[in-house]
Coordinates of C-alpha atoms and ligand atoms in Angstrom, one line a residue:
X24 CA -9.8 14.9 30.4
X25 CA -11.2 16.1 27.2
X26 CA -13.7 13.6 26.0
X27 CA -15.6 16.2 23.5
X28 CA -15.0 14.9 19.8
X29 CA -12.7 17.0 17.8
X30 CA -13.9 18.5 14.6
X31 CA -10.9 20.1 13.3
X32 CA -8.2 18.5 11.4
X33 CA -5.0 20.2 12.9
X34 CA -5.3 20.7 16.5
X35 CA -3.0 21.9 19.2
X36 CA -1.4 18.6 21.4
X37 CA -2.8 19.7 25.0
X38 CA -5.7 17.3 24.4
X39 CA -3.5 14.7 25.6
X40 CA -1.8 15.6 29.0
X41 CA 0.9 13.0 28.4
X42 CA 2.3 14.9 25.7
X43 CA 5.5 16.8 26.7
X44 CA 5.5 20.3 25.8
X45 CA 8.7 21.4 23.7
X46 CA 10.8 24.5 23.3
X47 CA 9.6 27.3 22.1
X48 CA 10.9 28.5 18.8
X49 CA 10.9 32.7 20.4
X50 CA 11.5 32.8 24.2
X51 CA 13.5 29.5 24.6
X52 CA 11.5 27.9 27.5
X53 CA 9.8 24.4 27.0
X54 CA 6.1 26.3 26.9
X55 CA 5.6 25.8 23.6
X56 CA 2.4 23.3 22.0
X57 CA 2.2 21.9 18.9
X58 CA -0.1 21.7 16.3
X59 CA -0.8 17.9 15.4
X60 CA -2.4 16.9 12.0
X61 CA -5.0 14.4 13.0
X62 CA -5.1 12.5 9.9
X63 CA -1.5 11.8 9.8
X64 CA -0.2 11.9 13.5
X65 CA 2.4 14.2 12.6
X66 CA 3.8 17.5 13.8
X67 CA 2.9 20.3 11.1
X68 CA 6.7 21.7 11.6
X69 CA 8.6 22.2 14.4
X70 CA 7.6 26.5 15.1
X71 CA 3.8 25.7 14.4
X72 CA 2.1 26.0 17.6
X73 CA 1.4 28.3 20.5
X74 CA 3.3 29.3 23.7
X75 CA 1.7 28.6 26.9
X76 CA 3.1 32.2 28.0
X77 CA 0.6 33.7 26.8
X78 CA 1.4 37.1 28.8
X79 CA 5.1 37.0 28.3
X80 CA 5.7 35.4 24.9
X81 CA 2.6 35.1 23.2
X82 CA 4.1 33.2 19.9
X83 CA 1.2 31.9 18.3
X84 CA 1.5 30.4 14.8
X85 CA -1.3 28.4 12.8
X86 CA -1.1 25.7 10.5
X87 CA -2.8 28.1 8.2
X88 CA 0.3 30.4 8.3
X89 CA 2.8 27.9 8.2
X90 CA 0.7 26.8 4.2
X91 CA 0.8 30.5 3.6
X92 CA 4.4 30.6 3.7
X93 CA 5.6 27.6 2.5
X94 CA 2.8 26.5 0.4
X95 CA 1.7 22.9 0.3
X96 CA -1.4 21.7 2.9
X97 CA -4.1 19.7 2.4
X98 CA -4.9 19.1 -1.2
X99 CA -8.9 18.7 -1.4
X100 CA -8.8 15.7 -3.7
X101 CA -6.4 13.2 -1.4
X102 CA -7.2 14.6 2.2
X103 CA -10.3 14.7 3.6
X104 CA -11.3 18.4 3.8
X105 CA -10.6 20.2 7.2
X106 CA -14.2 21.7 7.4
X107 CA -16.8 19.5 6.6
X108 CA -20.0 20.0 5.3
X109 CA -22.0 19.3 8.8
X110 CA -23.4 15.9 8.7
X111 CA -26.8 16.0 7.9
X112 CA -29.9 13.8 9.4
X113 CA -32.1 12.0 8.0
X114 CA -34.9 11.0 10.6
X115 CA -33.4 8.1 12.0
X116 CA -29.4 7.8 11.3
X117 CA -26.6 10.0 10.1
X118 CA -25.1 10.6 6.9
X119 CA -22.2 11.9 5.4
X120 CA -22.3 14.6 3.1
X121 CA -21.7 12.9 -1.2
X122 CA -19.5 16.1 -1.8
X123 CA -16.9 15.0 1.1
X124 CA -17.4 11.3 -0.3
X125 CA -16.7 12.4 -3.9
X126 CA -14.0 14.4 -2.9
X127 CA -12.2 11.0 -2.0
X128 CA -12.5 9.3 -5.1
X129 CA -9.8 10.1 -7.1
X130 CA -5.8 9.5 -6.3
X131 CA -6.1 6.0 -7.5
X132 CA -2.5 6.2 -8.6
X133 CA -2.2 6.6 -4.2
X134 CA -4.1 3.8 -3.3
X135 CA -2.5 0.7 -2.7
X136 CA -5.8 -1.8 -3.2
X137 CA -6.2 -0.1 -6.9
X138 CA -2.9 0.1 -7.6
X139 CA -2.9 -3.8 -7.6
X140 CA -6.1 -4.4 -9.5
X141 CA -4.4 -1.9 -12.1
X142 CA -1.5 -4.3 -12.0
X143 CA -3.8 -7.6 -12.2
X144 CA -6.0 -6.8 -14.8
X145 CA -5.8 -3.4 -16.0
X146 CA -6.9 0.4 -16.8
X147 CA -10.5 -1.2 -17.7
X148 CA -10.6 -2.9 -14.4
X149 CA -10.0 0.5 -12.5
X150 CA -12.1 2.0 -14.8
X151 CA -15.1 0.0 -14.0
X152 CA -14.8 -0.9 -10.0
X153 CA -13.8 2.7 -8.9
X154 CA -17.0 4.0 -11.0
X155 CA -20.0 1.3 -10.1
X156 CA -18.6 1.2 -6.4
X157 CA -17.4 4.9 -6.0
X158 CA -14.2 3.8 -4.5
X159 CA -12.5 6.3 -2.1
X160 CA -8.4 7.3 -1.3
X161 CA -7.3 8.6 1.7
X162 CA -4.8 9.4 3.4
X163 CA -5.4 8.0 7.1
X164 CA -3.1 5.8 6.7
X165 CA -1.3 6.1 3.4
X166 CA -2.6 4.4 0.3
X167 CA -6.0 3.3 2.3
X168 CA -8.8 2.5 0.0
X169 CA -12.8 3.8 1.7
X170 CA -15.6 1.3 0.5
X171 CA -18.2 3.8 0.9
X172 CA -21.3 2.3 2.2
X173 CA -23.9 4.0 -0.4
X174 CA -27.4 2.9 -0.1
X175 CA -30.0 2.2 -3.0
X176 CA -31.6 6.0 -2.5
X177 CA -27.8 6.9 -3.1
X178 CA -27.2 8.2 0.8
X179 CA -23.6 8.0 2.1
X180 CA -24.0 6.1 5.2
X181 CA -20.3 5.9 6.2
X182 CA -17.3 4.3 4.6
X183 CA -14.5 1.8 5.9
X184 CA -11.0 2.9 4.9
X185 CA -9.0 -0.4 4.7
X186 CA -5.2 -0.8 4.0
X187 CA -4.0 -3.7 1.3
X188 CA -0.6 -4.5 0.3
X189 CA -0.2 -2.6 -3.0
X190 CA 2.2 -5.6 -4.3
X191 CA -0.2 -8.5 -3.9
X192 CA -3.5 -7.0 -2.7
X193 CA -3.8 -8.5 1.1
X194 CA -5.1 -6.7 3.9
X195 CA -2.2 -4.8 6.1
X196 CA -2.9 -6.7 9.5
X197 CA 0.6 -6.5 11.3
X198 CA 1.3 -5.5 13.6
X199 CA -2.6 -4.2 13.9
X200 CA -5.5 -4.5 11.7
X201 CA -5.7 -1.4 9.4
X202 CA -9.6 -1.0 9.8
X203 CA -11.1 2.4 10.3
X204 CA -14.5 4.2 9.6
X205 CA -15.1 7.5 8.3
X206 CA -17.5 7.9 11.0
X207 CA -14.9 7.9 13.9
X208 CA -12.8 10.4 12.2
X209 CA -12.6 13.3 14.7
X210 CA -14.3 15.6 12.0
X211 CA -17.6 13.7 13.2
X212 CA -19.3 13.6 16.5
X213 CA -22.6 12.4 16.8
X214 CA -22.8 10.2 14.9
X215 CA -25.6 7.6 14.8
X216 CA -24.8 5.4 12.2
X217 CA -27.0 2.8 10.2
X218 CA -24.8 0.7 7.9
X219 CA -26.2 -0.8 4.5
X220 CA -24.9 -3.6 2.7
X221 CA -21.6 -2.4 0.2
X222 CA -22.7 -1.8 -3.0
X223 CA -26.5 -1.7 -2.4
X224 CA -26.7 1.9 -4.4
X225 CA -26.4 -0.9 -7.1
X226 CA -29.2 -2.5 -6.9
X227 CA -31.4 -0.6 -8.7
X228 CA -29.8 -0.1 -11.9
X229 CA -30.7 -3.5 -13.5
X230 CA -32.6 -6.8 -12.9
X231 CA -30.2 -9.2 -12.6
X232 CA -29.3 -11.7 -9.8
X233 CA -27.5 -10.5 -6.6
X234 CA -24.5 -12.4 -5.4
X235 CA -23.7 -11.6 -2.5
X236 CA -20.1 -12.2 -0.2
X237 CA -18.2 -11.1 2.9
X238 CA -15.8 -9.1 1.9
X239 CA -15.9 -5.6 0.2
X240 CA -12.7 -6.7 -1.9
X241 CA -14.1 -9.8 -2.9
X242 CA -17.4 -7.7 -4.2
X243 CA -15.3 -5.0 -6.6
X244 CA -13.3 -8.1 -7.8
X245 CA -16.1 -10.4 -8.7
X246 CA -17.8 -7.6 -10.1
X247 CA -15.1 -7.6 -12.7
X248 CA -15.2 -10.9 -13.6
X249 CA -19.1 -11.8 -13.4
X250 CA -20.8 -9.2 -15.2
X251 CA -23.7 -10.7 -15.1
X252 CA -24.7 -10.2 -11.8
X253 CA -24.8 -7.5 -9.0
X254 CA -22.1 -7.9 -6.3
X255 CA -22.1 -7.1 -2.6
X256 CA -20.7 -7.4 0.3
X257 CA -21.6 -7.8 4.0
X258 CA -18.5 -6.4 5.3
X259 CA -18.0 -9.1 8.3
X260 CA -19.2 -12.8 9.1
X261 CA -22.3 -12.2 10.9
X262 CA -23.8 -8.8 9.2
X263 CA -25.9 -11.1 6.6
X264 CA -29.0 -9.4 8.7
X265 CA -32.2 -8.8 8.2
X266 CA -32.7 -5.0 8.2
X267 CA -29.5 -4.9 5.8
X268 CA -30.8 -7.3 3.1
X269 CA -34.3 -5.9 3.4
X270 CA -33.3 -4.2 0.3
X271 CA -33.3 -7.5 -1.8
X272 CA -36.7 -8.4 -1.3
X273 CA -38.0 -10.2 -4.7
X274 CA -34.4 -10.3 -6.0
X275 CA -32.6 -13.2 -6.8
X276 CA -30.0 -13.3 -4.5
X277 CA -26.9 -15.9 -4.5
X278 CA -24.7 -16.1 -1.5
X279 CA -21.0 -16.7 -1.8
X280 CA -20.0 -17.7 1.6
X281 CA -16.2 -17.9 2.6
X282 CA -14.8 -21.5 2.7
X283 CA -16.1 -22.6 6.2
X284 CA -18.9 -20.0 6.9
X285 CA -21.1 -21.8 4.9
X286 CA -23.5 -23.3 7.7
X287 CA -23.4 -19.9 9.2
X288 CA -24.8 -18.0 6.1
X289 CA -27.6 -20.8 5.4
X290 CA -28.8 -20.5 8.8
X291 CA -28.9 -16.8 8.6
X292 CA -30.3 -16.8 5.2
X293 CA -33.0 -19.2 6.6
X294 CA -33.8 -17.0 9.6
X295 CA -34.5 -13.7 7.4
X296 CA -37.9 -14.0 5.6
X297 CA -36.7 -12.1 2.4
X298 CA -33.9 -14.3 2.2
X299 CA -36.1 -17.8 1.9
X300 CA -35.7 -18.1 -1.5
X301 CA -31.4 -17.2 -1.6
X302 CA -29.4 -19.8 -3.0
X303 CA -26.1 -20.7 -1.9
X304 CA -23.2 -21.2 -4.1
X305 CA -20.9 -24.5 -3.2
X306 CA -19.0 -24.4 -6.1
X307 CA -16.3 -22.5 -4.7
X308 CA -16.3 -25.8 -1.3
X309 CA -16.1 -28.1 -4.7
X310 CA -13.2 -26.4 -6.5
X311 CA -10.7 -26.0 -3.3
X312 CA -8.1 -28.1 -1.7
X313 CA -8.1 -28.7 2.4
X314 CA -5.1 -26.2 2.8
X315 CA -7.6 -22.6 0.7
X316 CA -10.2 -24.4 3.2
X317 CA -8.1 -24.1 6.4
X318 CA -7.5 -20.5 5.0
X319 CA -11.0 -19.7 4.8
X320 CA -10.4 -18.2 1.2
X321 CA -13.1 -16.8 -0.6
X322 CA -14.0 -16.6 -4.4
X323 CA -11.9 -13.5 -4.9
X324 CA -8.5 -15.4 -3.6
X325 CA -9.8 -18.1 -6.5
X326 CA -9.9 -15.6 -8.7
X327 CA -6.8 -13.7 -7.9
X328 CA -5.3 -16.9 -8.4
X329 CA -6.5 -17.0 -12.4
X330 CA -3.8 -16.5 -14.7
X331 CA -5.8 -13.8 -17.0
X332 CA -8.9 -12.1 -16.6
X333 CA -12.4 -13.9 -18.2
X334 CA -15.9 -13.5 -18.0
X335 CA -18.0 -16.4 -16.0
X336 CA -21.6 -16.8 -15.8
X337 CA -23.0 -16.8 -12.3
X338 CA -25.2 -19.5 -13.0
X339 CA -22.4 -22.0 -13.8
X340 CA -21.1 -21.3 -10.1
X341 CA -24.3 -22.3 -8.4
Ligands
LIG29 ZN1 7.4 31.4 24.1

């Protein structure tokens, strides 16, 4: 079997030898391979694709001919381009070139996550999460939303393209979890990836306190609501970690834990040095009823929940 990564984003189906080959659209006999568009799953058309009789047939036609023809194809600003800029190394991990991240942030119209906060709260809402957090569209699955993973010297270090329900902004996880990384794409191979907190690229702009929470959702949203402070977000339960927060040293730093992964995040906190000094907010354990706490929700479902948008000060949620 062929294990070698593919770099390409339309490739011809023999990769996977379960595939049945179909008719072919100029001799007739079931020879014929067809082109596959990785970032979709889908057949490009029916006639694109080669004949296995090579000698006797020979029909060969590209995905590239078929877009001459009929126009349409990738359009650079919601796909991810078909050849990308080689990723480039930096000593000790991988990163991915900003051009092909700034190619995906646009199409907000298309993606489902900012389609909702549009309908929540707003053009200035857009506005202001897609710019501080660079907020990406594609097309993996559609109406996917990337949280690029930017670090504070402004390096892509991958992104995680997650699907949300464009009616009331929860994750798509039926019948799978609609989690994906730009670095598994098959347009990458290796890789050697060294994640960063979301929105640490943030950091540096001004000196105020750093709240910090699981979710990358949760961060944009907050973000919105507290201007006061810098917001980001771990990305998973147990990625509060010490080369990640590194980063934060001499900040002020408030964590935000999900309702129930409290203890979790103060022993963590307490086991990373730089993190000693963290506070941890309880106001959101004080504010809930047993039923958001059997949920596990997090300060973003509170303020979701908020009838119209207003501006908090951290310090009152301390
Ligand atoms: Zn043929």
């Amino acid at each position: 079997m062929n294990t070698k990564p593919l770099k390409y984003r339309y490739t011809l189906e023999t990769y996977d030898p379960k595939v049945r080959k179909h008719i072919c659209p100029a001799c007739k006999k079931r020879t014929f391979v067809r082109y596959v568009d990785l970032e979709s799953g889908e057949y490009v058309s029916t006639d694109v694709g080669r004949c296995d009789r090579e000698e006797k047939c020979g029909y060969h036609k590209k995905p590239r001919d078929y877009f001459e023809e009929n126009g349409g194809g990738p359009k650079k600003e919601y796909f991810f381009p078909r050849a990308v800029k080689k990723v480039s190394s930096d000593n000790h991990f991988s990163i991915v070139s900003s051009q092909l991240a700034k190619d995906t942030m646009t199409a907000y119209e298309k993606n489902n996550l900012i389609s909702f906060i549009k309908s929540r709260w707003g053009k200035d809402a857009v506005q202001k999460i897609t710019t501080s957090y660079q907020i990406g569209t594609c097309r993996f699955w559609p109406g996917a939303t990337i949280f690029w993973q930017q670090d504070s010297d402004g390096r892509f270090r991958t992104g995680k393209i997650m699907l949300y329900n464009r009616e009331n902004g929860h994750r798509i996880k039926d019948p799978v979890s609609r989690i994906m990384w730009v670095h598994k794409l098959p347009m990458f191979s290796d890789f050697n990836l060294k994640q960063c907190l979301f929105g640490e690229h943030l950091i540096k702009e001004k000196d105020c306190p750093i709240a910090i929470v699981e979710s990358e959702k949760t961060a944009i949203i907050a973000s919105f609501f507290f201007p006061d402070a810098i917001w980001l977000a771990t990305g998973g339960l147990n990625n509060l970690q010490s080369d990640k927060t590194r980063c934060l040293s001499g900040r002020e730093v408030i964590l935000f834990p999900d309702l129930g992964a409290e203890t979790k995040w103060i022993m963590q906190a307490d086991s990373i040095p730089h993190l000693k000094n963290a506070k941890v907010s309880t106001w959101l354990m004080k504010h809930s009823t047993q039923k958001d706490k059997d949920e596990g929700l997090d300060i973003g479902d509170w303020l979701i929940k908020l009838p119209s948008v207003r501006k908090f000060q951290i310090k009152d949620f301390l």
